């Protein structure tokens, strides 16, 4: 069925959102120009096709033949898109990029060659991502398919790992905490400073250092602050200056930090 | 009273914890060797004095004469230490480094020349901090004292700002969210991966990128993830894989992100 190396293989991106845009750009940089882009939205499809220098369509059945099709659509849209792709392609290797969707979705869609290609990163269209620093987690229906996806992944990143659907599910949740929820903490800091007329920029060295510390220390070792020290006086004072969701978050996260510090001391 | 420039002034560090250690090291590097170190703990005082190449004592009354005394002790210890320093020094400029303690603590301690020197950063003894990337927030009883503290701060960092006690209180809370609570989110990710036998290192590119994005986008613009997209299917799936405090944090922070996204759309 699949007689080309990744260099010569025909790759289709089904999706033109944040992830597809960053992946498409990275593939082109790595010398792998997609054969075509599909998206439900003509505006998105045409914008990404222009970046990649390849054709696009909004009709899955109008897509050209392919060796590998990578979907990067919302989890809600995935079952329908997977079904349509399975009907259009009988021999191509179909892979999705969703952290929390099991590989089985492809078997259920009725295709033979399938897998998962999950790049764990936060993608925004307006901020180009250096894919060489993105961990990519691969799973496939069989070893042949695994190796093809691994080969493709290695074109854009040296950090390629094998992960089961269960592991990927937890990786995705861990990413929600370490990225989405960490960013929500930045957002709460932004709100507080804005109210006092202070520029958010003053927090950047602190935010950078907090992230950089983890290259040397575990999160438990890197933890600082009133809750870590058990400084009840400050915690009461700060709680009294907060309200709403921020106040609830303060109490809940502080109790997690204090509990964790107690357990670490007991070890 | 104060006839020296900062270059020649006699500076004492009262405290030998994480912050004092990083500040002392930075001052030495900047060519400003402390005149002496004081700490309640002889072990800590002697360790920092060795790093700084200066004498130490555990007895405040045995401290040599000084032009500026910077305290870096716990908020709980500060009132007592401030009282002792005010009794020992009648003419020196006394400043504390606490985010959440008002400058008034010095007036209450009965001293004439006082202020606040608040470096907003996360300090661990085992990780040296590049002070040139630390924002330092200054407040003082009068302009002469302000300029002295500003001059000292500028020896170790170009990022020196004026902040009132009220602003500093909110800066400190913002730092708790952006640093201590963000780190708690990393810690929860660590727990989840550890349970699945996955190395925490795979999260580092994501954590670095999440922080790096804020140099280009506001936290609201940088926000991604299931709660931002309103992807209820994943959110229910992920909630079902969590328990305890992590589950509560998931629900609470997701609702904050969703609410924020809704408000931003309305703007």
Coordinates of C-alpha atoms in Angstrom, one line a residue:
Chain A
X1 CA 0.0 0.0 0.0
X2 CA 2.4 2.7 1.2
X3 CA 5.5 2.7 -1.0
X4 CA 6.9 6.1 -0.4
X5 CA 9.3 7.3 2.3
X6 CA 7.9 10.3 4.4
X7 CA 9.9 12.6 2.1
X8 CA 7.8 11.6 -0.9
X9 CA 4.6 10.8 0.8
X10 CA 1.4 12.8 0.1
X11 CA 0.2 14.3 3.3
X12 CA -3.2 16.0 3.9
X13 CA -4.1 18.2 6.8
X14 CA -7.8 18.0 7.7
X15 CA -8.3 21.1 9.7
X16 CA -7.0 24.6 9.6
X17 CA -7.2 25.8 13.2
X18 CA -4.4 26.8 15.6
X19 CA -2.8 23.3 15.7
X20 CA -3.1 22.6 12.0
X21 CA -1.7 26.1 11.2
X22 CA 1.4 25.5 13.4
X23 CA 1.9 21.9 12.2
X24 CA 1.5 22.9 8.5
X25 CA 4.0 25.7 8.9
X26 CA 6.5 23.3 10.6
X27 CA 6.1 20.7 7.9
X28 CA 6.7 23.2 5.2
X29 CA 9.8 24.4 7.0
X30 CA 11.0 20.8 7.3
X31 CA 10.6 20.4 3.5
X32 CA 7.4 18.4 3.7
X33 CA 4.7 20.4 1.8
X34 CA 1.2 19.2 2.4
X35 CA -0.6 17.9 -0.7
X36 CA -3.8 19.7 0.3
X37 CA -5.7 21.3 3.1
X38 CA -9.3 20.6 4.0
X39 CA -11.4 22.6 6.4
X40 CA -15.1 23.2 6.8
X41 CA -14.3 26.9 6.8
X42 CA -13.2 28.2 3.5
X43 CA -11.5 31.2 5.0
X44 CA -9.4 29.1 7.4
X45 CA -8.6 26.5 4.7
X46 CA -7.5 29.1 2.2
X47 CA -5.4 31.0 4.8
X48 CA -3.5 27.9 5.7
X49 CA -3.2 26.7 2.1
X50 CA -1.6 30.1 1.3
X51 CA 0.9 29.7 4.1
X52 CA 1.7 26.1 3.0
X53 CA 1.7 26.9 -0.8
X54 CA -0.7 24.1 -1.5
X55 CA -4.4 23.7 -2.7
X56 CA -7.4 23.5 -0.4
X57 CA -11.0 22.4 -0.4
X58 CA -14.0 22.4 1.9
X59 CA -15.3 19.1 0.4
X60 CA -13.7 15.9 1.8
X61 CA -14.7 13.9 -1.3
X62 CA -12.9 16.4 -3.5
X63 CA -9.5 15.8 -1.7
X64 CA -6.7 14.3 -3.8
X65 CA -5.3 10.8 -3.1
X66 CA -3.0 10.7 -0.1
X67 CA -0.7 8.5 2.0
X68 CA -1.2 10.1 5.4
X69 CA -4.1 12.2 6.5
X70 CA -3.7 14.1 9.8
X71 CA -6.9 15.5 11.3
X72 CA -6.7 18.6 13.6
X73 CA -10.4 19.4 14.2
X74 CA -12.4 19.8 17.4
X75 CA -13.1 16.7 19.4
X76 CA -16.8 17.2 18.8
X77 CA -16.3 17.4 15.0
X78 CA -13.9 14.4 15.0
X79 CA -16.3 11.5 14.8
X80 CA -18.0 12.9 11.7
X81 CA -14.8 13.9 10.0
X82 CA -13.3 10.5 10.8
X83 CA -16.3 8.8 9.2
X84 CA -16.0 10.9 6.1
X85 CA -12.3 10.3 5.7
X86 CA -12.7 6.6 6.3
X87 CA -15.2 6.5 3.4
X88 CA -13.0 8.6 1.1
X89 CA -9.7 6.8 1.8
X90 CA -9.4 3.1 2.0
X91 CA -5.6 2.7 2.0
X92 CA -4.3 5.9 3.5
X93 CA -3.0 6.1 7.1
X94 CA -5.4 8.2 9.1
X95 CA -4.3 9.9 12.3
X96 CA -5.9 12.3 14.7
X97 CA -4.2 14.9 17.0
X98 CA -6.6 14.9 19.9
X99 CA -5.2 14.3 23.4
X100 CA -8.4 13.0 24.9
X101 CA -9.8 10.9 22.0
X102 CA -9.0 7.2 22.1
X103 CA -7.4 5.7 19.0
X104 CA -10.5 3.4 18.7
X105 CA -12.4 6.2 17.0
X106 CA -10.7 5.1 13.8
X107 CA -11.6 1.5 14.1
X108 CA -15.2 2.5 14.8
X109 CA -15.1 4.7 11.6
X110 CA -14.2 1.6 9.7
X111 CA -10.7 2.3 8.5
X112 CA -7.8 -0.2 8.4
X113 CA -4.6 2.0 8.8
X114 CA -4.8 4.4 11.7
X115 CA -3.1 6.0 14.6
X116 CA -2.7 9.2 16.8
X117 CA -0.2 12.0 16.3
X118 CA -0.6 14.2 19.5
X119 CA 1.7 17.2 19.7
X120 CA 1.5 18.5 23.3
X121 CA 1.7 22.2 23.1
X122 CA -0.4 25.4 23.3
X123 CA -1.1 26.6 19.8
X124 CA -2.3 30.1 18.9
X125 CA -2.6 31.2 15.2
X126 CA -0.9 34.5 16.0
X127 CA 2.2 33.0 17.7
X128 CA 4.4 30.7 15.7
X129 CA 5.6 27.6 17.6
X130 CA 9.0 26.1 17.3
X131 CA 8.0 22.5 16.7
X132 CA 11.5 21.3 17.5
X133 CA 10.6 21.9 21.1
X134 CA 7.2 20.1 21.0
X135 CA 6.8 16.6 22.4
X136 CA 4.8 14.4 20.0
X137 CA 3.1 11.3 21.3
X138 CA 2.4 8.5 18.9
X139 CA 0.1 5.5 19.0
X140 CA -0.9 3.3 16.0
X141 CA -3.0 0.3 15.1
X142 CA 0.2 -1.7 14.2
X143 CA 4.0 -1.3 14.1
X144 CA 4.1 -0.4 10.4
X145 CA 1.8 2.5 10.9
X146 CA 3.6 3.5 14.1
X147 CA 6.9 3.8 12.3
X148 CA 5.4 5.9 9.6
X149 CA 3.9 8.4 12.1
X150 CA 7.1 8.4 14.1
X151 CA 9.1 9.1 10.9
X152 CA 6.8 12.0 10.1
X153 CA 7.0 13.3 13.7
X154 CA 10.7 13.2 13.6
X155 CA 10.8 15.6 10.6
X156 CA 9.5 18.3 12.9
X157 CA 10.7 17.4 16.4
X158 CA 13.4 15.2 18.1
X159 CA 11.0 14.6 21.0
X160 CA 8.8 11.8 19.9
X161 CA 7.3 9.3 22.4
X162 CA 5.1 6.3 22.4
X163 CA 1.9 6.7 24.5
X164 CA -1.2 4.6 24.9
X165 CA -4.7 6.1 24.7
X166 CA -4.9 6.0 28.5
X167 CA -1.5 7.7 29.0
X168 CA -2.5 10.3 26.4
X169 CA -5.6 11.0 28.3
X170 CA -3.6 11.8 31.4
X171 CA -1.0 13.7 29.4
X172 CA -3.8 15.9 28.1
X173 CA -5.2 16.5 31.6
X174 CA -1.6 17.3 32.9
X175 CA -1.3 19.8 30.0
X176 CA -4.6 21.4 31.0
X177 CA -3.1 22.0 34.5
X178 CA 0.4 23.0 33.5
X179 CA -0.6 25.2 30.6
X180 CA -4.3 26.2 30.5
X181 CA -4.7 26.5 34.3
X182 CA -1.3 28.1 34.8
X183 CA -2.3 30.6 32.2
X184 CA -5.6 31.2 34.2
X185 CA -3.4 32.0 37.2
X186 CA -1.5 34.6 35.1
X187 CA -4.9 35.9 34.0
X188 CA -6.0 36.4 37.6
X189 CA -2.7 38.2 38.3
X190 CA -3.4 40.4 35.3
X191 CA -6.9 41.3 36.6
X192 CA -5.5 42.2 40.1
X193 CA -2.8 44.4 38.7
X194 CA -5.1 46.1 36.2
X195 CA -7.4 47.2 39.0
X196 CA -4.4 48.8 40.7
X197 CA -3.1 50.5 37.6
X198 CA 0.0 48.4 37.5
X199 CA 1.4 47.0 34.2
X200 CA 1.3 43.2 33.8
X201 CA 4.9 43.4 32.3
X202 CA 6.3 43.6 35.8
X203 CA 5.2 40.0 36.4
X204 CA 7.1 38.6 33.3
X205 CA 10.5 38.0 35.1
X206 CA 8.7 36.1 37.9
X207 CA 6.6 34.1 35.4
X208 CA 9.8 33.2 33.4
X209 CA 11.7 32.3 36.5
X210 CA 8.9 30.1 37.9
X211 CA 8.9 28.1 34.6
X212 CA 12.7 28.1 34.3
X213 CA 13.1 26.6 37.9
X214 CA 11.5 23.4 36.7
X215 CA 14.5 22.6 34.6
X216 CA 16.4 22.2 37.9
X217 CA 13.9 21.4 40.6
X218 CA 10.7 19.4 40.8
X219 CA 7.5 21.4 41.4
X220 CA 7.5 20.3 45.0
X221 CA 11.1 21.6 45.5
X222 CA 10.4 24.8 43.5
X223 CA 7.2 25.7 45.5
X224 CA 7.5 29.0 47.5
X225 CA 5.0 31.4 49.0
X226 CA 2.8 31.9 52.0
X227 CA 1.0 28.6 51.8
X228 CA 4.3 26.7 51.4
X229 CA 5.7 28.5 54.5
X230 CA 2.4 28.1 56.4
X231 CA 2.3 31.8 56.9
X232 CA -1.3 32.2 58.2
X233 CA -1.0 35.9 58.9
X234 CA -0.4 36.8 55.2
X235 CA -2.9 34.3 53.9
X236 CA -5.7 35.8 56.0
X237 CA -4.7 39.3 54.9
X238 CA -4.6 38.3 51.2
X239 CA -7.9 36.4 51.4
X240 CA -9.5 39.6 52.8
X241 CA -8.3 41.6 49.8
X242 CA -10.0 39.1 47.3
X243 CA -13.5 38.1 46.4
X244 CA -15.5 35.9 44.0
X245 CA -13.8 33.1 42.1
X246 CA -10.3 34.4 42.9
X247 CA -11.0 34.1 46.6
X248 CA -12.2 30.5 46.2
X249 CA -9.1 29.6 44.1
X250 CA -6.9 31.2 46.7
X251 CA -8.4 29.0 49.5
X252 CA -8.4 25.8 47.4
X253 CA -4.9 26.0 45.9
X254 CA -3.4 27.2 49.2
X255 CA -4.8 24.1 50.9
X256 CA -3.3 21.9 48.2
X257 CA 0.1 23.5 48.6
X258 CA 0.0 23.3 52.4
X259 CA -1.1 19.6 52.3
X260 CA 1.6 18.8 49.8
X261 CA 4.3 20.5 51.9
X262 CA 3.1 18.5 54.9
X263 CA 3.3 15.2 53.0
X264 CA 6.8 16.0 51.6
X265 CA 8.1 16.7 55.1
X266 CA 6.7 13.3 56.3
X267 CA 8.7 11.5 53.6
Chain B
X1 CA 23.4 61.7 58.6
X2 CA 24.2 59.7 55.4
X3 CA 27.4 61.0 53.8
X4 CA 28.4 58.1 51.5
X5 CA 27.3 57.1 48.1
X6 CA 25.9 53.6 47.8
X7 CA 29.3 52.5 46.6
X8 CA 30.8 53.3 50.0
X9 CA 27.9 52.7 52.2
X10 CA 27.8 50.1 54.9
X11 CA 25.0 47.7 54.2
X12 CA 23.7 45.0 56.6
X13 CA 21.5 42.1 55.7
X14 CA 19.2 41.1 58.5
X15 CA 18.1 37.6 57.5
X16 CA 19.8 34.7 55.8
X17 CA 16.9 32.8 54.1
X18 CA 16.2 32.3 50.4
X19 CA 15.7 36.0 49.6
X20 CA 18.7 37.3 51.7
X21 CA 20.9 34.7 50.1
X22 CA 20.0 35.7 46.6
X23 CA 20.2 39.4 47.4
X24 CA 23.5 39.1 49.2
X25 CA 25.0 37.1 46.3
X26 CA 23.8 39.7 43.8
X27 CA 25.2 42.6 45.9
X28 CA 28.6 41.0 46.1
X29 CA 28.5 40.4 42.3
X30 CA 27.7 44.1 41.9
X31 CA 30.7 45.1 43.9
X32 CA 28.7 45.9 47.1
X33 CA 29.9 43.6 49.8
X34 CA 27.7 43.7 52.9
X35 CA 29.3 44.9 56.1
X36 CA 27.7 42.1 58.1
X37 CA 25.0 39.5 58.1
X38 CA 22.6 38.9 61.0
X39 CA 20.3 35.9 61.4
X40 CA 18.7 34.2 64.4
X41 CA 20.1 31.0 63.0
X42 CA 23.9 30.7 63.3
X43 CA 24.0 28.1 60.6
X44 CA 22.2 30.3 58.1
X45 CA 24.1 33.4 59.1
X46 CA 27.4 31.7 58.8
X47 CA 26.6 30.1 55.4
X48 CA 25.5 33.4 53.9
X49 CA 28.5 35.3 55.4
X50 CA 30.8 32.8 53.8
X51 CA 29.2 33.4 50.4
X52 CA 29.5 37.2 50.9
X53 CA 32.9 37.2 52.4
X54 CA 31.8 39.2 55.5
X55 CA 31.3 38.7 59.2
X56 CA 28.1 37.6 60.8
X57 CA 26.4 37.6 64.2
X58 CA 23.2 36.2 65.8
X59 CA 23.0 39.2 68.2
X60 CA 21.5 42.4 66.7
X61 CA 23.1 44.5 69.4
X62 CA 26.5 43.2 68.3
X63 CA 26.1 44.4 64.7
X64 CA 28.5 47.1 63.5
X65 CA 27.4 50.6 62.5
X66 CA 25.6 50.8 59.2
X67 CA 24.1 53.2 56.7
X68 CA 21.4 50.9 55.3
X69 CA 19.9 47.8 56.9
X70 CA 17.8 45.5 54.7
X71 CA 15.6 43.0 56.6
X72 CA 14.7 39.7 54.9
X73 CA 12.9 37.8 57.6
X74 CA 9.5 36.1 57.8
X75 CA 6.5 38.5 58.1
X76 CA 5.8 37.0 61.5
X77 CA 9.3 37.8 62.8
X78 CA 9.5 41.2 61.2
X79 CA 7.8 43.3 64.0
X80 CA 10.2 42.0 66.6
X81 CA 13.3 42.4 64.4
X82 CA 12.1 45.9 63.3
X83 CA 11.8 46.9 67.0
X84 CA 15.3 45.6 67.8
X85 CA 16.9 47.3 64.8
X86 CA 15.1 50.6 65.6
X87 CA 16.6 50.4 69.1
X88 CA 20.1 49.6 67.8
X89 CA 20.2 52.1 64.9
X90 CA 19.1 55.7 65.3
X91 CA 20.4 57.1 62.0
X92 CA 20.6 54.2 59.6
X93 CA 18.0 53.8 56.8
X94 CA 16.0 50.6 57.7
X95 CA 14.1 48.8 54.9
X96 CA 12.1 45.6 54.7
X97 CA 11.6 43.3 51.7
X98 CA 8.1 42.0 52.5
X99 CA 5.4 42.3 49.8
X100 CA 2.5 42.3 52.2
X101 CA 3.8 44.4 55.2
X102 CA 3.0 48.1 55.1
X103 CA 5.8 50.6 55.4
X104 CA 4.2 51.9 58.6
X105 CA 5.7 49.0 60.6
X106 CA 8.9 51.1 60.8
X107 CA 7.2 54.2 62.1
X108 CA 5.5 52.0 64.7
X109 CA 8.9 50.6 65.6
X110 CA 10.0 54.2 66.3
X111 CA 12.7 54.8 63.6
X112 CA 13.1 58.0 61.5
X113 CA 14.6 56.8 58.2
X114 CA 12.8 53.9 56.6
X115 CA 11.4 52.3 53.5
X116 CA 10.6 49.1 51.6
X117 CA 12.8 47.3 49.1
X118 CA 10.6 44.5 47.6
X119 CA 12.2 42.3 45.0
X120 CA 9.3 40.4 43.3
X121 CA 10.7 37.0 42.5
X122 CA 10.7 33.4 43.6
X123 CA 13.8 32.7 45.6
X124 CA 15.2 29.2 46.5
X125 CA 18.6 28.8 48.1
X126 CA 19.5 26.1 45.7
X127 CA 18.8 28.1 42.5
X128 CA 20.8 31.3 41.9
X129 CA 18.6 34.1 40.6
X130 CA 19.8 36.6 38.0
X131 CA 18.8 39.8 39.9
X132 CA 19.1 41.9 36.7
X133 CA 15.8 40.3 35.7
X134 CA 14.1 41.0 39.1
X135 CA 11.6 43.9 39.4
X136 CA 12.3 45.8 42.6
X137 CA 9.5 47.9 44.1
X138 CA 10.5 50.8 46.4
X139 CA 8.7 52.9 48.9
X140 CA 10.2 55.3 51.5
X141 CA 9.3 57.7 54.2
X142 CA 10.7 60.6 52.2
X143 CA 12.4 61.4 48.9
X144 CA 15.9 61.3 50.3
X145 CA 15.4 57.8 51.6
X146 CA 13.6 56.8 48.4
X147 CA 16.6 57.9 46.3
X148 CA 19.0 55.9 48.4
X149 CA 17.0 52.7 48.1
X150 CA 16.5 53.3 44.4
X151 CA 20.3 53.8 44.0
X152 CA 21.0 50.5 45.8
X153 CA 18.3 48.7 43.8
X154 CA 19.8 49.9 40.6
X155 CA 23.1 48.3 41.5
X156 CA 21.5 44.9 41.1
X157 CA 18.6 45.5 38.6
X158 CA 17.5 48.0 35.9
X159 CA 13.9 47.2 36.7
X160 CA 13.2 49.5 39.7
X161 CA 9.6 50.8 40.3
X162 CA 7.9 53.0 42.8
X163 CA 4.9 51.3 44.6
X164 CA 2.7 52.3 47.5
X165 CA 2.0 49.9 50.4
X166 CA -1.4 49.2 48.9
X167 CA 0.0 48.5 45.4
X168 CA 2.7 46.3 46.8
X169 CA 0.0 44.3 48.7
X170 CA -1.7 43.6 45.3
X171 CA 1.6 43.0 43.6
X172 CA 2.3 40.3 46.2
X173 CA -1.1 38.7 45.7
X174 CA -0.6 38.8 41.9
X175 CA 2.8 37.1 42.5
X176 CA 1.1 34.4 44.5
X177 CA -1.2 33.6 41.6
X178 CA 1.4 34.0 38.8
X179 CA 4.2 32.1 40.6
X180 CA 3.1 30.1 43.6
X181 CA -0.3 29.0 42.2
X182 CA 1.1 28.5 38.7
X183 CA 3.7 26.2 40.3
X184 CA 0.9 24.4 42.2
X185 CA -0.7 23.7 38.7
X186 CA 2.7 22.2 37.6
X187 CA 2.7 20.2 40.7
X188 CA -0.8 18.7 40.0
X189 CA 0.5 17.9 36.5
X190 CA 3.5 16.2 38.0
X191 CA 1.2 14.0 40.3
X192 CA -0.9 12.9 37.4
X193 CA 2.0 12.0 35.2
X194 CA 3.8 10.2 38.0
X195 CA 0.8 8.0 38.5
X196 CA 0.9 6.9 34.8
X197 CA 4.6 6.4 34.8
X198 CA 5.3 9.3 32.6
X199 CA 8.3 11.6 33.1
X200 CA 7.5 15.2 34.1
X201 CA 10.2 16.4 31.6
X202 CA 7.8 16.0 28.7
X203 CA 5.8 19.0 30.1
X204 CA 8.8 21.4 30.1
X205 CA 8.4 22.6 26.5
X206 CA 4.7 23.3 27.1
X207 CA 5.4 25.1 30.4
X208 CA 8.1 27.2 28.8
X209 CA 5.9 28.1 25.8
X210 CA 3.0 29.0 28.1
X211 CA 5.2 31.5 29.9
X212 CA 6.9 32.7 26.7
X213 CA 3.6 33.5 25.0
X214 CA 3.0 36.3 27.6
X215 CA 5.8 38.3 26.1
X216 CA 3.6 38.7 23.0
X217 CA 0.0 38.1 24.1
X218 CA -2.1 39.0 27.2
X219 CA -3.2 36.1 29.3
X220 CA -6.7 36.4 27.9
X221 CA -5.4 36.2 24.3
X222 CA -3.0 33.4 25.2
X223 CA -5.7 31.2 26.8
X224 CA -6.3 27.9 25.1
X225 CA -7.8 24.5 26.2
X226 CA -11.2 22.8 26.6
X227 CA -12.7 25.5 29.0
X228 CA -11.6 28.3 26.6
X229 CA -13.3 26.5 23.6
X230 CA -16.3 25.5 25.7
X231 CA -15.7 21.8 24.9
X232 CA -18.1 20.2 27.4
X233 CA -17.5 16.7 26.1
X234 CA -13.8 16.7 27.1
X235 CA -14.4 18.6 30.3
X236 CA -16.8 15.9 31.5
X237 CA -14.4 13.1 30.4
X238 CA -11.5 14.8 32.2
X239 CA -13.5 15.5 35.3
X240 CA -14.4 11.8 35.5
X241 CA -10.7 10.9 35.5
X242 CA -9.9 13.2 38.5
X243 CA -10.8 13.2 42.2
X244 CA -10.2 15.2 45.4
X245 CA -8.7 18.7 45.3
X246 CA -7.6 18.3 41.7
X247 CA -11.2 17.7 40.7
X248 CA -12.4 20.8 42.6
X249 CA -9.6 22.9 41.0
X250 CA -10.6 21.6 37.6
X251 CA -14.2 22.7 38.0
X252 CA -13.4 26.1 39.6
X253 CA -10.6 27.2 37.2
X254 CA -12.5 25.9 34.2
X255 CA -15.5 28.0 35.2
X256 CA -13.2 31.1 35.6
X257 CA -11.7 30.5 32.1
X258 CA -15.2 30.0 30.5
X259 CA -16.6 33.1 32.2
X260 CA -13.6 35.2 31.1
X261 CA -13.9 34.0 27.5
X262 CA -17.6 35.0 27.5
X263 CA -16.9 38.4 28.9
X264 CA -14.1 39.0 26.3
X265 CA -16.4 38.1 23.5
X266 CA -18.9 40.6 24.7
X267 CA -16.3 43.4 24.6

